[in-house]
Amino acid sequence: MPVSLDSQVEAFLHELSDRGLPPLYRLSLEEARETYRELTVSDEFVDAVGSVTDRTVPGPAGEIPIRIYAPSGDGPFPPLVFYHGGGWILGDLETHDGLCRALTNATDCVVVAVDYRLAPEHRFPAALEDCYAATRWVANNRTAIDATTEGFATCGESAGGTLAAGVALLARDRDGPVIDHQTLLYPPTNYAFDTDSYEENAQGYFLTREDMKRFWRGYLRSELDGRHPYASPLRADLEGMPSSLVVTAGFDPVRDDGRAFADRLADAGVSARHLEYDEMIHGFLPMLDDPELDRAREAIDEVGAAVRGAIR
């Protein structure tokens, strides 16, 4: 039977329509950033964690802000480095604070969120190099964040999933750090717009095909960058990648990117699990963090179980 859109998500989309919110690609960069922040930052529904600490770490072009979330209880805890979404041009530590808190509790990890440089002010590979530098810092400074010396995970949401896959490729190609597990939440993995999911979900489900075209244009320096495996990890040799969980959403233009990446990982001999929430839309985790959204909480619990099973 055809899959129907989740009723809670449908209500959310109707609310956006009633507000007359235009697609992100029609907004100026400043307007898009403010709209994205408005949709993702919630003071009402946030999970309590043991502690939250902001600091900076050295990066290739200066200090990189990070936010460290520690679970309640006595550490040390396994480390998990998180890369936020937003099409490489939107988002920051605040837009994904709710998701990072939920992941901290679900994984029982010390979660380190990376505030990488955004495009178009800083194009590929700036964000990727920031994420890699922060990941190396976490791996080499575990005692500073009360992290265990064994087990290391990464997680990226949307464009952050693309960055997470790129970080894993860099870690493999640059001899470290060792990443034991990665979670990729509905990641765009290829600079192309010709899949069935781009056609089926081109518009009407918040993220549109035109949004993705705008995001890629802002992120890449040229068309040539789009063919680089660190930007489009679906084009990479995936042998030696860490065990992976790839989460996709059914009503999502980049759904088939995630499906194909999970298949490519398995073909390369990587332990890879693909989990699809077929009635959900792109961005359903940080943008819809109300506890009433049952499937979002289920997905976070699934991620938590996968991470705990992989690195403990």
PDB file of C-alpha atoms in Angstrom:
ATOM      1  CA  MET A   1       0.000   0.000   0.000  1.00  0.00           C
ATOM      2  CA  PRO A   2       1.184   3.575  -0.627  1.00  0.00           C
ATOM      3  CA  VAL A   3       2.796   5.184   2.368  1.00  0.00           C
ATOM      4  CA  SER A   4       1.032   8.198   3.858  1.00  0.00           C
ATOM      5  CA  LEU A   5       2.736  11.188   5.382  1.00  0.00           C
ATOM      6  CA  ASP A   6       2.862  11.051   9.176  1.00  0.00           C
ATOM      7  CA  SER A   7      -0.136  12.940  10.567  1.00  0.00           C
ATOM      8  CA  GLN A   8       2.003  14.988  12.958  1.00  0.00           C
ATOM      9  CA  VAL A   9       4.342  15.981  10.141  1.00  0.00           C
ATOM     10  CA  GLU A  10       1.375  16.816   7.935  1.00  0.00           C
ATOM     11  CA  ALA A  11       0.072  19.153  10.634  1.00  0.00           C
ATOM     12  CA  PHE A  12       3.497  20.803  10.819  1.00  0.00           C
ATOM     13  CA  LEU A  13       3.552  21.361   7.042  1.00  0.00           C
ATOM     14  CA  HIS A  14       0.033  22.809   7.114  1.00  0.00           C
ATOM     15  CA  GLU A  15       1.135  25.204   9.851  1.00  0.00           C
ATOM     16  CA  LEU A  16       4.038  26.391   7.686  1.00  0.00           C
ATOM     17  CA  SER A  17       1.675  26.854   4.759  1.00  0.00           C
ATOM     18  CA  ASP A  18      -0.783  28.810   6.880  1.00  0.00           C
ATOM     19  CA  ARG A  19       2.050  31.104   7.948  1.00  0.00           C
ATOM     20  CA  GLY A  20       2.888  31.779   4.313  1.00  0.00           C
ATOM     21  CA  LEU A  21       6.504  30.718   4.785  1.00  0.00           C
ATOM     22  CA  PRO A  22       8.234  30.750   1.377  1.00  0.00           C
ATOM     23  CA  PRO A  23      10.696  28.015   0.357  1.00  0.00           C
ATOM     24  CA  LEU A  24      14.183  28.602   1.727  1.00  0.00           C
ATOM     25  CA  TYR A  25      15.673  28.967  -1.751  1.00  0.00           C
ATOM     26  CA  ARG A  26      13.563  32.082  -2.331  1.00  0.00           C
ATOM     27  CA  LEU A  27      14.907  33.812   0.786  1.00  0.00           C
ATOM     28  CA  SER A  28      18.064  35.847   1.094  1.00  0.00           C
ATOM     29  CA  LEU A  29      20.910  34.145   2.932  1.00  0.00           C
ATOM     30  CA  GLU A  30      20.222  36.179   6.061  1.00  0.00           C
ATOM     31  CA  GLU A  31      16.478  35.478   5.892  1.00  0.00           C
ATOM     32  CA  ALA A  32      17.080  31.760   5.317  1.00  0.00           C
ATOM     33  CA  ARG A  33      19.400  31.560   8.306  1.00  0.00           C
ATOM     34  CA  GLU A  34      16.935  33.350  10.543  1.00  0.00           C
ATOM     35  CA  THR A  35      14.014  31.203   9.356  1.00  0.00           C
ATOM     36  CA  TYR A  36      15.975  28.014   9.898  1.00  0.00           C
ATOM     37  CA  ARG A  37      16.939  29.160  13.382  1.00  0.00           C
ATOM     38  CA  GLU A  38      13.333  29.993  14.183  1.00  0.00           C
ATOM     39  CA  LEU A  39      12.195  26.536  13.104  1.00  0.00           C
ATOM     40  CA  THR A  40      14.864  24.587  14.962  1.00  0.00           C
ATOM     41  CA  VAL A  41      15.634  26.444  18.190  1.00  0.00           C
ATOM     42  CA  SER A  42      13.251  25.523  21.001  1.00  0.00           C
ATOM     43  CA  ASP A  43      13.376  26.765  24.574  1.00  0.00           C
ATOM     44  CA  GLU A  44      10.292  24.798  25.486  1.00  0.00           C
ATOM     45  CA  PHE A  45      11.248  21.225  24.659  1.00  0.00           C
ATOM     46  CA  VAL A  46      14.845  20.490  25.593  1.00  0.00           C
ATOM     47  CA  ASP A  47      16.186  17.414  27.340  1.00  0.00           C
ATOM     48  CA  ALA A  48      18.184  17.875  30.532  1.00  0.00           C
ATOM     49  CA  VAL A  49      21.742  16.525  30.442  1.00  0.00           C
ATOM     50  CA  GLY A  50      24.520  16.348  33.004  1.00  0.00           C
ATOM     51  CA  SER A  51      26.383  19.433  31.808  1.00  0.00           C
ATOM     52  CA  VAL A  52      26.894  21.654  28.780  1.00  0.00           C
ATOM     53  CA  THR A  53      30.209  23.415  28.170  1.00  0.00           C
ATOM     54  CA  ASP A  54      31.274  25.746  25.357  1.00  0.00           C
ATOM     55  CA  ARG A  55      34.906  26.140  24.340  1.00  0.00           C
ATOM     56  CA  THR A  56      37.090  26.429  21.245  1.00  0.00           C
ATOM     57  CA  VAL A  57      39.688  24.138  19.700  1.00  0.00           C
ATOM     58  CA  PRO A  58      42.411  24.854  17.130  1.00  0.00           C
ATOM     59  CA  GLY A  59      41.387  24.691  13.480  1.00  0.00           C
ATOM     60  CA  PRO A  60      42.972  25.219  10.073  1.00  0.00           C
ATOM     61  CA  ALA A  61      41.804  28.854   9.923  1.00  0.00           C
ATOM     62  CA  GLY A  62      41.533  29.776  13.592  1.00  0.00           C
ATOM     63  CA  GLU A  63      39.615  28.612  16.630  1.00  0.00           C
ATOM     64  CA  ILE A  64      36.597  26.353  16.112  1.00  0.00           C
ATOM     65  CA  PRO A  65      33.721  26.680  18.613  1.00  0.00           C
ATOM     66  CA  ILE A  66      32.489  23.396  20.047  1.00  0.00           C
ATOM     67  CA  ARG A  67      29.827  22.500  22.601  1.00  0.00           C
ATOM     68  CA  ILE A  68      30.352  19.551  24.937  1.00  0.00           C
ATOM     69  CA  TYR A  69      27.323  17.690  26.297  1.00  0.00           C
ATOM     70  CA  ALA A  70      27.982  15.256  29.141  1.00  0.00           C
ATOM     71  CA  PRO A  71      25.414  12.733  30.361  1.00  0.00           C
ATOM     72  CA  SER A  72      24.298  12.631  33.957  1.00  0.00           C
ATOM     73  CA  GLY A  73      26.268  10.316  36.198  1.00  0.00           C
ATOM     74  CA  ASP A  74      29.907   9.495  36.653  1.00  0.00           C
ATOM     75  CA  GLY A  75      32.203   9.453  33.625  1.00  0.00           C
ATOM     76  CA  PRO A  76      34.207   8.904  31.646  1.00  0.00           C
ATOM     77  CA  PHE A  77      31.840   8.374  28.724  1.00  0.00           C
ATOM     78  CA  PRO A  78      32.538   7.314  25.132  1.00  0.00           C
ATOM     79  CA  PRO A  79      32.958  10.309  22.784  1.00  0.00           C
ATOM     80  CA  LEU A  80      30.636  11.125  19.892  1.00  0.00           C
ATOM     81  CA  VAL A  81      31.408  14.056  17.577  1.00  0.00           C
ATOM     82  CA  PHE A  82      28.350  15.690  15.993  1.00  0.00           C
ATOM     83  CA  TYR A  83      28.128  17.793  12.808  1.00  0.00           C
ATOM     84  CA  HIS A  84      24.972  19.871  12.345  1.00  0.00           C
ATOM     85  CA  GLY A  85      22.829  20.162   9.242  1.00  0.00           C
ATOM     86  CA  GLY A  86      21.576  23.172   7.315  1.00  0.00           C
ATOM     87  CA  GLY A  87      22.784  22.655   3.767  1.00  0.00           C
ATOM     88  CA  TRP A  88      26.329  23.787   4.672  1.00  0.00           C
ATOM     89  CA  ILE A  89      25.066  27.393   4.672  1.00  0.00           C
ATOM     90  CA  LEU A  90      22.636  27.378   7.634  1.00  0.00           C
ATOM     91  CA  GLY A  91      22.741  26.198  11.219  1.00  0.00           C
ATOM     92  CA  ASP A  92      24.966  26.463  14.259  1.00  0.00           C
ATOM     93  CA  LEU A  93      25.296  25.115  17.787  1.00  0.00           C
ATOM     94  CA  GLU A  94      21.904  26.522  18.777  1.00  0.00           C
ATOM     95  CA  THR A  95      19.871  25.043  15.917  1.00  0.00           C
ATOM     96  CA  HIS A  96      20.858  21.504  16.909  1.00  0.00           C
ATOM     97  CA  ASP A  97      21.063  21.929  20.670  1.00  0.00           C
ATOM     98  CA  GLY A  98      17.862  19.958  21.230  1.00  0.00           C
ATOM     99  CA  LEU A  99      19.000  17.066  19.049  1.00  0.00           C
ATOM    100  CA  CYS A 100      22.433  16.956  20.708  1.00  0.00           C
ATOM    101  CA  ARG A 101      20.835  16.810  24.139  1.00  0.00           C
ATOM    102  CA  ALA A 102      18.595  13.951  23.055  1.00  0.00           C
ATOM    103  CA  LEU A 103      21.544  12.101  21.512  1.00  0.00           C
ATOM    104  CA  THR A 104      23.596  12.550  24.673  1.00  0.00           C
ATOM    105  CA  ASN A 105      20.952  10.789  26.721  1.00  0.00           C
ATOM    106  CA  ALA A 106      20.165   8.138  24.114  1.00  0.00           C
ATOM    107  CA  THR A 107      23.783   7.159  23.436  1.00  0.00           C
ATOM    108  CA  ASP A 108      25.178   7.743  26.947  1.00  0.00           C
ATOM    109  CA  CYS A 109      28.098   9.459  25.212  1.00  0.00           C
ATOM    110  CA  VAL A 110      29.811  12.769  25.739  1.00  0.00           C
ATOM    111  CA  VAL A 111      28.634  14.547  22.589  1.00  0.00           C
ATOM    112  CA  VAL A 112      30.857  17.212  21.038  1.00  0.00           C
ATOM    113  CA  ALA A 113      29.044  19.463  18.543  1.00  0.00           C
ATOM    114  CA  VAL A 114      31.200  21.294  15.996  1.00  0.00           C
ATOM    115  CA  ASP A 115      30.395  24.845  14.858  1.00  0.00           C
ATOM    116  CA  TYR A 116      32.206  24.635  11.522  1.00  0.00           C
ATOM    117  CA  ARG A 117      32.595  27.500   9.056  1.00  0.00           C
ATOM    118  CA  LEU A 118      29.578  28.030   6.813  1.00  0.00           C
ATOM    119  CA  ALA A 119      29.347  28.569   3.085  1.00  0.00           C
ATOM    120  CA  PRO A 120      29.120  30.592   0.934  1.00  0.00           C
ATOM    121  CA  GLU A 121      31.537  32.712   2.970  1.00  0.00           C
ATOM    122  CA  HIS A 122      33.722  29.615   3.344  1.00  0.00           C
ATOM    123  CA  ARG A 123      33.280  27.064   0.582  1.00  0.00           C
ATOM    124  CA  PHE A 124      34.339  23.416   0.286  1.00  0.00           C
ATOM    125  CA  PRO A 125      36.489  22.064   1.839  1.00  0.00           C
ATOM    126  CA  ALA A 126      36.449  24.601   4.724  1.00  0.00           C
ATOM    127  CA  ALA A 127      33.598  22.987   6.683  1.00  0.00           C
ATOM    128  CA  LEU A 128      35.027  19.510   6.164  1.00  0.00           C
ATOM    129  CA  GLU A 129      38.507  20.529   7.316  1.00  0.00           C
ATOM    130  CA  ASP A 130      37.031  22.180  10.418  1.00  0.00           C
ATOM    131  CA  CYS A 131      35.080  19.030  11.235  1.00  0.00           C
ATOM    132  CA  TYR A 132      38.125  16.853  10.729  1.00  0.00           C
ATOM    133  CA  ALA A 133      40.309  19.122  12.884  1.00  0.00           C
ATOM    134  CA  ALA A 134      37.752  19.117  15.703  1.00  0.00           C
ATOM    135  CA  THR A 135      37.412  15.340  15.441  1.00  0.00           C
ATOM    136  CA  ARG A 136      41.183  14.907  15.743  1.00  0.00           C
ATOM    137  CA  TRP A 137      41.209  17.223  18.751  1.00  0.00           C
ATOM    138  CA  VAL A 138      38.542  15.186  20.521  1.00  0.00           C
ATOM    139  CA  ALA A 139      40.367  11.947  19.783  1.00  0.00           C
ATOM    140  CA  ASN A 140      43.639  13.348  21.122  1.00  0.00           C
ATOM    141  CA  ASN A 141      42.213  15.165  24.164  1.00  0.00           C
ATOM    142  CA  ARG A 142      39.760  12.750  25.672  1.00  0.00           C
ATOM    143  CA  THR A 143      40.698  13.412  29.260  1.00  0.00           C
ATOM    144  CA  ALA A 144      39.861  17.098  28.727  1.00  0.00           C
ATOM    145  CA  ILE A 145      36.225  16.183  28.082  1.00  0.00           C
ATOM    146  CA  ASP A 146      36.004  13.206  30.452  1.00  0.00           C
ATOM    147  CA  ALA A 147      35.840  10.737  27.584  1.00  0.00           C
ATOM    148  CA  THR A 148      36.940   7.117  27.531  1.00  0.00           C
ATOM    149  CA  THR A 149      40.061   6.069  25.653  1.00  0.00           C
ATOM    150  CA  GLU A 150      38.225   3.307  23.785  1.00  0.00           C
ATOM    151  CA  GLY A 151      35.315   3.634  21.376  1.00  0.00           C
ATOM    152  CA  PHE A 152      34.822   6.636  19.116  1.00  0.00           C
ATOM    153  CA  ALA A 153      31.710   7.623  17.175  1.00  0.00           C
ATOM    154  CA  THR A 154      30.577  10.390  14.845  1.00  0.00           C
ATOM    155  CA  CYS A 155      27.125  11.551  13.804  1.00  0.00           C
ATOM    156  CA  GLY A 156      25.916  14.018  11.211  1.00  0.00           C
ATOM    157  CA  GLU A 157      22.466  15.329  10.375  1.00  0.00           C
ATOM    158  CA  SER A 158      21.597  16.207   6.762  1.00  0.00           C
ATOM    159  CA  ALA A 159      24.578  18.147   5.346  1.00  0.00           C
ATOM    160  CA  GLY A 160      26.327  17.192   8.569  1.00  0.00           C
ATOM    161  CA  GLY A 161      25.906  13.582   7.480  1.00  0.00           C
ATOM    162  CA  THR A 162      27.788  14.394   4.293  1.00  0.00           C
ATOM    163  CA  LEU A 163      30.501  15.956   6.447  1.00  0.00           C
ATOM    164  CA  ALA A 164      30.564  12.929   8.756  1.00  0.00           C
ATOM    165  CA  ALA A 165      31.147  10.621   5.788  1.00  0.00           C
ATOM    166  CA  GLY A 166      33.859  12.986   4.537  1.00  0.00           C
ATOM    167  CA  VAL A 167      35.527  13.014   7.959  1.00  0.00           C
ATOM    168  CA  ALA A 168      35.553   9.207   7.964  1.00  0.00           C
ATOM    169  CA  LEU A 169      37.201   9.223   4.530  1.00  0.00           C
ATOM    170  CA  LEU A 170      39.802  11.744   5.692  1.00  0.00           C
ATOM    171  CA  ALA A 171      40.481   9.736   8.859  1.00  0.00           C
ATOM    172  CA  ARG A 172      41.058   6.641   6.743  1.00  0.00           C
ATOM    173  CA  ASP A 173      43.216   8.419   4.176  1.00  0.00           C
ATOM    174  CA  ARG A 174      45.209  10.492   6.686  1.00  0.00           C
ATOM    175  CA  ASP A 175      45.881   7.657   9.131  1.00  0.00           C
ATOM    176  CA  GLY A 176      43.514   8.630  11.885  1.00  0.00           C
ATOM    177  CA  PRO A 177      41.860   9.096  14.141  1.00  0.00           C
ATOM    178  CA  VAL A 178      40.186   5.707  14.326  1.00  0.00           C
ATOM    179  CA  ILE A 179      36.401   6.061  14.056  1.00  0.00           C
ATOM    180  CA  ASP A 180      34.537   2.977  15.204  1.00  0.00           C
ATOM    181  CA  HIS A 181      31.032   3.959  14.162  1.00  0.00           C
ATOM    182  CA  GLN A 182      29.252   6.670  12.186  1.00  0.00           C
ATOM    183  CA  THR A 183      25.580   7.620  12.096  1.00  0.00           C
ATOM    184  CA  LEU A 184      24.389   9.476   9.009  1.00  0.00           C
ATOM    185  CA  LEU A 185      20.952  11.052   9.314  1.00  0.00           C
ATOM    186  CA  TYR A 186      19.366  11.472   5.850  1.00  0.00           C
ATOM    187  CA  PRO A 187      22.654  12.597   4.239  1.00  0.00           C
ATOM    188  CA  PRO A 188      23.032  14.108   0.759  1.00  0.00           C
ATOM    189  CA  THR A 189      25.821  11.954  -0.626  1.00  0.00           C
ATOM    190  CA  ASN A 190      26.062  12.958  -4.271  1.00  0.00           C
ATOM    191  CA  TYR A 191      26.069  16.186  -6.240  1.00  0.00           C
ATOM    192  CA  ALA A 192      23.294  15.162  -8.624  1.00  0.00           C
ATOM    193  CA  PHE A 193      19.567  15.709  -8.781  1.00  0.00           C
ATOM    194  CA  ASP A 194      18.436  12.822 -10.995  1.00  0.00           C
ATOM    195  CA  THR A 195      17.143  10.211  -8.538  1.00  0.00           C
ATOM    196  CA  ASP A 196      13.568   9.033  -8.128  1.00  0.00           C
ATOM    197  CA  SER A 197      13.347  10.719  -4.737  1.00  0.00           C
ATOM    198  CA  TYR A 198      14.340  14.090  -6.198  1.00  0.00           C
ATOM    199  CA  GLU A 199      11.511  13.694  -8.688  1.00  0.00           C
ATOM    200  CA  GLU A 200       8.903  12.345  -6.242  1.00  0.00           C
ATOM    201  CA  ASN A 201       9.655  14.840  -3.469  1.00  0.00           C
ATOM    202  CA  ALA A 202      10.732  17.864  -5.478  1.00  0.00           C
ATOM    203  CA  GLN A 203       8.433  20.144  -3.523  1.00  0.00           C
ATOM    204  CA  GLY A 204       5.780  20.095  -0.842  1.00  0.00           C
ATOM    205  CA  TYR A 205       7.712  18.417   1.969  1.00  0.00           C
ATOM    206  CA  PHE A 206       9.684  21.370   3.382  1.00  0.00           C
ATOM    207  CA  LEU A 207      13.072  20.582   1.779  1.00  0.00           C
ATOM    208  CA  THR A 208      12.740  21.008  -1.988  1.00  0.00           C
ATOM    209  CA  ARG A 209      14.909  20.115  -4.947  1.00  0.00           C
ATOM    210  CA  GLU A 210      15.536  23.809  -5.540  1.00  0.00           C
ATOM    211  CA  ASP A 211      16.675  24.170  -1.921  1.00  0.00           C
ATOM    212  CA  MET A 212      19.228  21.420  -2.472  1.00  0.00           C
ATOM    213  CA  LYS A 213      20.467  23.041  -5.668  1.00  0.00           C
ATOM    214  CA  ARG A 214      20.950  26.300  -3.807  1.00  0.00           C
ATOM    215  CA  PHE A 215      22.761  24.560  -0.937  1.00  0.00           C
ATOM    216  CA  TRP A 216      25.161  22.768  -3.263  1.00  0.00           C
ATOM    217  CA  ARG A 217      25.821  25.960  -5.256  1.00  0.00           C
ATOM    218  CA  GLY A 218      26.666  27.798  -2.063  1.00  0.00           C
ATOM    219  CA  TYR A 219      28.889  25.011  -0.752  1.00  0.00           C
ATOM    220  CA  LEU A 220      30.987  24.142  -3.796  1.00  0.00           C
ATOM    221  CA  ARG A 221      33.621  26.341  -5.408  1.00  0.00           C
ATOM    222  CA  SER A 222      32.897  24.845  -8.837  1.00  0.00           C
ATOM    223  CA  GLU A 223      31.164  21.972 -10.585  1.00  0.00           C
ATOM    224  CA  LEU A 224      34.445  20.089 -10.343  1.00  0.00           C
ATOM    225  CA  ASP A 225      34.190  20.045  -6.546  1.00  0.00           C
ATOM    226  CA  GLY A 226      30.886  18.226  -6.846  1.00  0.00           C
ATOM    227  CA  ARG A 227      32.711  15.228  -8.300  1.00  0.00           C
ATOM    228  CA  HIS A 228      35.258  15.120  -5.470  1.00  0.00           C
ATOM    229  CA  PRO A 229      34.683  12.077  -3.245  1.00  0.00           C
ATOM    230  CA  TYR A 230      35.128  14.145  -0.071  1.00  0.00           C
ATOM    231  CA  ALA A 231      32.222  16.365  -1.182  1.00  0.00           C
ATOM    232  CA  SER A 232      30.157  13.584  -2.785  1.00  0.00           C
ATOM    233  CA  PRO A 233      31.074  10.496  -0.727  1.00  0.00           C
ATOM    234  CA  LEU A 234      28.849   8.244  -2.842  1.00  0.00           C
ATOM    235  CA  ARG A 235      31.595   8.561  -5.485  1.00  0.00           C
ATOM    236  CA  ALA A 236      34.340   7.440  -3.081  1.00  0.00           C
ATOM    237  CA  ASP A 237      36.003   4.090  -2.563  1.00  0.00           C
ATOM    238  CA  LEU A 238      34.284   3.118   0.694  1.00  0.00           C
ATOM    239  CA  GLU A 239      36.512   0.240   1.708  1.00  0.00           C
ATOM    240  CA  GLY A 240      37.741   0.639   5.290  1.00  0.00           C
ATOM    241  CA  MET A 241      34.932   2.937   6.427  1.00  0.00           C
ATOM    242  CA  PRO A 242      33.597   2.536   9.996  1.00  0.00           C
ATOM    243  CA  SER A 243      30.480   0.574  10.848  1.00  0.00           C
ATOM    244  CA  SER A 244      27.517   2.720   9.915  1.00  0.00           C
ATOM    245  CA  LEU A 245      23.880   3.451  10.525  1.00  0.00           C
ATOM    246  CA  VAL A 246      22.215   5.362   7.681  1.00  0.00           C
ATOM    247  CA  VAL A 247      18.804   6.851   8.440  1.00  0.00           C
ATOM    248  CA  THR A 248      16.564   8.044   5.614  1.00  0.00           C
ATOM    249  CA  ALA A 249      13.107   9.620   5.340  1.00  0.00           C
ATOM    250  CA  GLY A 250      10.544   8.571   2.741  1.00  0.00           C
ATOM    251  CA  PHE A 251       9.302  12.048   1.771  1.00  0.00           C
ATOM    252  CA  ASP A 252      12.769  13.489   1.200  1.00  0.00           C
ATOM    253  CA  PRO A 253      14.512  14.599  -2.009  1.00  0.00           C
ATOM    254  CA  VAL A 254      17.791  13.033  -0.809  1.00  0.00           C
ATOM    255  CA  ARG A 255      16.229   9.749   0.321  1.00  0.00           C
ATOM    256  CA  ASP A 256      17.852   7.800  -2.505  1.00  0.00           C
ATOM    257  CA  ASP A 257      21.259   9.317  -1.722  1.00  0.00           C
ATOM    258  CA  GLY A 258      21.143   7.660   1.685  1.00  0.00           C
ATOM    259  CA  ARG A 259      19.797   4.378   0.346  1.00  0.00           C
ATOM    260  CA  ALA A 260      22.527   4.194  -2.277  1.00  0.00           C
ATOM    261  CA  PHE A 261      25.236   5.067   0.235  1.00  0.00           C
ATOM    262  CA  ALA A 262      24.135   2.309   2.610  1.00  0.00           C
ATOM    263  CA  ASP A 263      24.208  -0.151  -0.297  1.00  0.00           C
ATOM    264  CA  ARG A 264      27.667   1.029  -1.372  1.00  0.00           C
ATOM    265  CA  LEU A 265      28.986   0.638   2.172  1.00  0.00           C
ATOM    266  CA  ALA A 266      27.693  -2.935   2.332  1.00  0.00           C
ATOM    267  CA  ASP A 267      29.169  -3.703  -1.098  1.00  0.00           C
ATOM    268  CA  ALA A 268      32.529  -2.468   0.217  1.00  0.00           C
ATOM    269  CA  GLY A 269      32.389  -4.925   3.099  1.00  0.00           C
ATOM    270  CA  VAL A 270      31.425  -2.363   5.729  1.00  0.00           C
ATOM    271  CA  SER A 271      28.971  -3.297   8.470  1.00  0.00           C
ATOM    272  CA  ALA A 272      26.112  -1.001   7.479  1.00  0.00           C
ATOM    273  CA  ARG A 273      22.496  -0.809   8.556  1.00  0.00           C
ATOM    274  CA  HIS A 274      19.873   1.227   6.738  1.00  0.00           C
ATOM    275  CA  LEU A 275      16.823   2.439   8.626  1.00  0.00           C
ATOM    276  CA  GLU A 276      14.071   4.273   6.737  1.00  0.00           C
ATOM    277  CA  TYR A 277      11.259   6.283   8.289  1.00  0.00           C
ATOM    278  CA  ASP A 278       9.091   6.159   5.217  1.00  0.00           C
ATOM    279  CA  GLU A 279       6.357   8.508   6.463  1.00  0.00           C
ATOM    280  CA  MET A 280       8.751  11.279   7.558  1.00  0.00           C
ATOM    281  CA  ILE A 281      10.323  14.307   5.878  1.00  0.00           C
ATOM    282  CA  HIS A 282      13.874  15.568   5.696  1.00  0.00           C
ATOM    283  CA  GLY A 283      14.960  17.333   8.879  1.00  0.00           C
ATOM    284  CA  PHE A 284      12.392  15.680  11.123  1.00  0.00           C
ATOM    285  CA  LEU A 285      14.842  15.223  14.005  1.00  0.00           C
ATOM    286  CA  PRO A 286      16.076  18.744  14.891  1.00  0.00           C
ATOM    287  CA  MET A 287      13.179  20.686  13.378  1.00  0.00           C
ATOM    288  CA  LEU A 288      10.426  18.722  15.059  1.00  0.00           C
ATOM    289  CA  ASP A 289      11.813  18.125  18.528  1.00  0.00           C
ATOM    290  CA  ASP A 290       8.474  18.292  20.318  1.00  0.00           C
ATOM    291  CA  PRO A 291       8.120  15.109  22.424  1.00  0.00           C
ATOM    292  CA  GLU A 292       4.719  14.679  20.790  1.00  0.00           C
ATOM    293  CA  LEU A 293       6.490  13.643  17.568  1.00  0.00           C
ATOM    294  CA  ASP A 294       6.633   9.945  18.313  1.00  0.00           C
ATOM    295  CA  ARG A 295       8.684   8.838  15.328  1.00  0.00           C
ATOM    296  CA  ALA A 296      11.443  11.356  16.022  1.00  0.00           C
ATOM    297  CA  ARG A 297      11.885   9.986  19.518  1.00  0.00           C
ATOM    298  CA  GLU A 298      11.838   6.445  18.147  1.00  0.00           C
ATOM    299  CA  ALA A 299      14.585   7.340  15.687  1.00  0.00           C
ATOM    300  CA  ILE A 300      16.732   8.891  18.419  1.00  0.00           C
ATOM    301  CA  ASP A 301      16.297   5.748  20.503  1.00  0.00           C
ATOM    302  CA  GLU A 302      17.336   3.607  17.522  1.00  0.00           C
ATOM    303  CA  VAL A 303      20.436   5.744  17.004  1.00  0.00           C
ATOM    304  CA  GLY A 304      21.264   5.465  20.688  1.00  0.00           C
ATOM    305  CA  ALA A 305      21.005   1.684  20.656  1.00  0.00           C
ATOM    306  CA  ALA A 306      23.154   1.444  17.519  1.00  0.00           C
ATOM    307  CA  VAL A 307      25.884   3.670  18.935  1.00  0.00           C
ATOM    308  CA  ARG A 308      25.949   1.920  22.301  1.00  0.00           C
ATOM    309  CA  GLY A 309      26.121  -1.466  20.599  1.00  0.00           C
ATOM    310  CA  ALA A 310      28.967  -0.395  18.344  1.00  0.00           C
ATOM    311  CA  ILE A 311      31.349   1.343  20.742  1.00  0.00           C
ATOM    312  CA  ARG A 312      30.736  -0.163  24.198  1.00  0.00           C
TER     313      ARG A 312
END
